[in-house]
XYZ file of C-alpha atoms in Angstrom:
242
model
C -78.126 15.124 5.524
C -78.837 15.079 1.773
C -76.580 13.794 -0.970
C -75.996 17.345 -2.228
C -74.846 18.553 1.192
C -72.117 15.888 1.048
C -71.304 16.040 -2.675
C -72.359 19.038 -4.772
C -73.578 18.981 -8.376
C -70.059 20.055 -9.345
C -68.666 16.959 -7.641
C -67.137 18.851 -4.710
C -67.334 17.918 -1.043
C -68.015 20.328 1.812
C -64.267 20.977 2.251
C -63.640 21.521 -1.469
C -62.151 18.121 -2.290
C -63.260 15.837 -5.074
C -64.518 12.333 -4.291
C -61.096 10.665 -4.687
C -58.920 13.292 -3.001
C -57.289 12.926 0.399
C -56.737 15.702 2.861
C -53.215 17.007 3.375
C -51.207 14.320 5.196
C -48.090 15.213 7.164
C -46.040 13.186 9.619
C -43.068 13.908 11.838
C -40.881 11.379 13.623
C -38.829 11.736 16.784
C -40.492 14.914 17.991
C -40.030 13.862 21.641
C -36.274 13.127 21.927
C -36.590 12.028 25.570
C -38.911 9.158 24.601
C -37.945 5.804 23.055
C -40.107 6.574 20.042
C -42.529 9.288 18.975
C -44.501 10.439 15.955
C -46.977 13.191 15.139
C -49.638 12.818 12.446
C -51.722 15.520 10.787
C -54.481 14.475 8.388
C -56.337 17.629 7.493
C -57.445 18.951 10.874
C -57.039 15.609 12.654
C -53.945 15.542 14.860
C -52.554 12.543 16.762
C -49.388 12.207 18.844
C -47.955 8.761 19.603
C -45.346 7.918 22.238
C -43.750 4.453 22.445
C -41.947 3.184 25.539
C -40.044 -0.058 25.853
C -39.389 -2.890 25.605
C -39.383 -2.855 29.393
C -40.431 -5.009 32.316
C -44.228 -5.481 32.362
C -46.056 -3.215 34.801
C -48.548 -6.004 35.522
C -46.511 -9.169 36.037
C -49.407 -11.457 35.113
C -49.363 -10.057 31.570
C -45.770 -11.158 30.970
C -45.453 -13.776 28.236
C -42.616 -16.265 28.275
C -42.133 -16.377 24.511
C -42.884 -12.812 23.369
C -43.560 -9.231 24.341
C -46.907 -7.827 25.415
C -48.165 -4.678 23.664
C -50.140 -2.285 25.843
C -52.106 0.503 24.119
C -53.699 3.537 25.739
C -55.718 6.236 23.954
C -56.328 9.663 25.436
C -58.825 11.928 23.686
C -58.346 15.591 24.568
C -61.499 17.352 25.756
C -60.868 20.101 23.198
C -60.339 17.688 20.289
C -63.821 18.227 18.809
C -66.740 20.630 19.110
C -69.171 17.714 18.733
C -70.355 17.016 22.293
C -71.595 13.504 21.458
C -68.259 12.629 19.905
C -66.283 14.269 22.692
C -67.853 12.037 25.311
C -67.691 8.761 23.418
C -67.982 5.767 25.682
C -65.062 4.225 27.511
C -66.160 0.929 25.982
C -65.472 2.196 22.454
C -62.022 3.439 23.424
C -61.257 0.078 25.048
C -62.248 -1.714 21.845
C -60.007 0.581 19.803
C -57.101 -0.094 22.171
C -57.680 -3.842 21.870
C -57.824 -3.630 18.063
C -54.536 -1.724 17.986
C -52.948 -4.197 20.386
C -54.013 -7.210 18.307
C -52.933 -5.574 15.051
C -49.462 -4.580 16.190
C -48.717 -7.784 18.100
C -48.922 -9.464 14.688
C -46.606 -6.892 13.075
C -43.962 -6.384 15.761
C -41.354 -9.148 15.970
C -42.550 -9.867 19.494
C -40.508 -13.067 19.826
C -37.359 -10.930 20.118
C -38.497 -9.512 23.453
C -39.844 -12.284 25.711
C -41.205 -11.359 29.159
C -41.345 -7.661 28.287
C -43.854 -4.922 27.522
C -44.054 -2.319 24.763
C -46.308 0.588 25.704
C -48.075 2.717 23.089
C -49.615 6.002 24.240
C -51.866 7.795 21.756
C -53.061 11.358 22.285
C -55.871 12.572 20.012
C -55.373 16.332 20.000
C -57.891 17.147 17.288
C -60.612 14.974 15.749
C -61.896 15.809 12.292
C -62.349 12.250 11.063
C -60.156 9.175 10.441
C -58.938 9.115 14.047
C -58.421 5.338 14.193
C -56.542 5.454 10.884
C -54.344 8.252 12.225
C -53.682 6.286 15.425
C -52.544 3.284 13.386
C -50.275 5.390 11.160
C -48.789 7.246 14.138
C -48.131 3.975 15.996
C -46.275 2.522 13.010
C -43.954 5.526 12.808
C -43.364 5.732 16.566
C -42.428 2.031 16.701
C -39.949 2.545 13.868
C -38.537 5.600 15.651
C -38.099 3.483 18.797
C -36.039 0.975 16.804
C -38.516 -1.824 17.422
C -38.380 -4.363 14.547
C -41.623 -4.547 12.578
C -42.414 -6.834 9.666
C -43.752 -3.984 7.533
C -45.391 -0.586 7.676
C -49.050 -0.664 8.707
C -50.798 2.069 6.719
C -54.430 3.036 7.123
C -57.129 5.106 5.452
C -60.918 5.450 5.309
C -63.562 5.457 2.582
C -67.331 5.743 2.501
C -70.331 5.917 0.234
C -73.171 8.368 -0.309
C -75.929 6.713 -2.343
C -73.747 5.186 -5.109
C -70.863 7.690 -4.937
C -67.687 6.681 -3.097
C -65.588 9.110 -1.067
C -61.977 8.760 0.069
C -60.692 9.908 3.470
C -63.822 11.103 5.248
C -63.835 14.144 7.499
C -65.869 14.286 10.704
C -69.007 15.683 9.061
C -68.967 12.952 6.408
C -68.404 10.227 9.003
C -71.481 11.349 10.922
C -73.690 11.115 7.818
C -72.413 8.164 5.763
C -71.621 4.465 5.813
C -67.847 4.125 5.901
C -64.986 1.862 6.849
C -61.405 1.972 8.056
C -58.860 -0.309 6.349
C -55.224 -0.930 7.323
C -52.808 -2.801 5.068
C -49.187 -3.880 5.096
C -47.326 -1.329 2.999
C -45.381 -3.667 0.719
C -47.830 -6.477 0.017
C -51.148 -4.625 0.553
C -52.451 -7.372 2.824
C -55.421 -6.208 4.895
C -54.590 -6.517 8.605
C -57.445 -4.462 10.054
C -60.898 -3.432 8.860
C -63.705 -1.772 10.773
C -67.099 -1.065 9.193
C -68.963 1.870 10.712
C -72.758 1.483 10.281
C -74.278 -0.789 7.649
C -73.220 -0.863 3.993
C -74.809 -2.644 1.040
C -72.785 -5.696 0.060
C -72.718 -4.575 -3.586
C -70.545 -1.594 -2.620
C -68.376 -3.094 0.107
C -65.518 -4.360 -2.079
C -65.291 -1.132 -4.083
C -65.237 1.023 -0.955
C -62.612 -1.251 0.604
C -60.433 -0.993 -2.514
C -60.694 2.793 -2.374
C -59.518 2.785 1.248
C -56.621 0.506 0.259
C -55.653 2.970 -2.483
C -55.649 5.727 0.129
C -53.407 3.595 2.336
C -50.897 3.341 -0.529
C -50.669 7.143 -0.631
C -50.162 7.178 3.146
C -47.456 4.512 2.811
C -45.441 6.575 0.324
C -45.513 9.631 2.590
C -44.584 7.599 5.670
C -41.678 5.961 3.844
C -40.331 9.373 2.853
C -40.607 10.599 6.451
C -38.679 7.582 7.766
C -35.936 8.040 5.161
C -35.684 11.733 6.018
C -35.436 11.054 9.748
C -32.686 8.474 9.151
C -30.450 10.843 7.151
C -28.663 12.444 10.155
C -27.830 9.028 11.639
C -26.564 7.727 8.305
C -24.495 10.875 7.769
C -22.794 10.434 11.148
C -21.690 6.932 10.128
C -20.089 8.044 6.876
């Protein structure tokens, strides 16, 4: 795919955005009242639902840890989530690696020492995939954990960025991901510390830092929206106390 199919002479992308514009980001918390925690993320056409259960007794006793909780992550990708057949049938190995990355990331963020010999289960359902799925899974997990009342050290906020020749792009859609070098970056909301980064395909070292900084800037925008959603969801509870 040529440069001009990704970014036109007028500086517009195939979905009408400029290089530094994100897609519309919306999030809802507590959409499944019967669950401990839940959150729904929409980033453009990408849609992810997260359900959190626990802390509870570990399903597999051997995974119980005497000094902290164990975080179990499962990702389910709906068969109708994308029209791209290759993407639809991505390997089980890739999904397992994504689950492991989420587990490692959130075990560092959750105050796991408060729940020894227990398990927190995170169930992610990818309902529609139009790019930035891993980022959306991370953002949805953060909100669902907060909704479940599980103490976390900070928000984990995530975004993507890529490069076409020497032009950087923020928040890639599915078409752009299939054609470009890009990365996913997650940071702690308050201090902007990078806690997760995944590079998809190769990228010239000269551009890596700039692309990473663009993804971090996108994560800041995500953080502000997520903060507002959490405040909004807390209003009814605060009102009942007054």
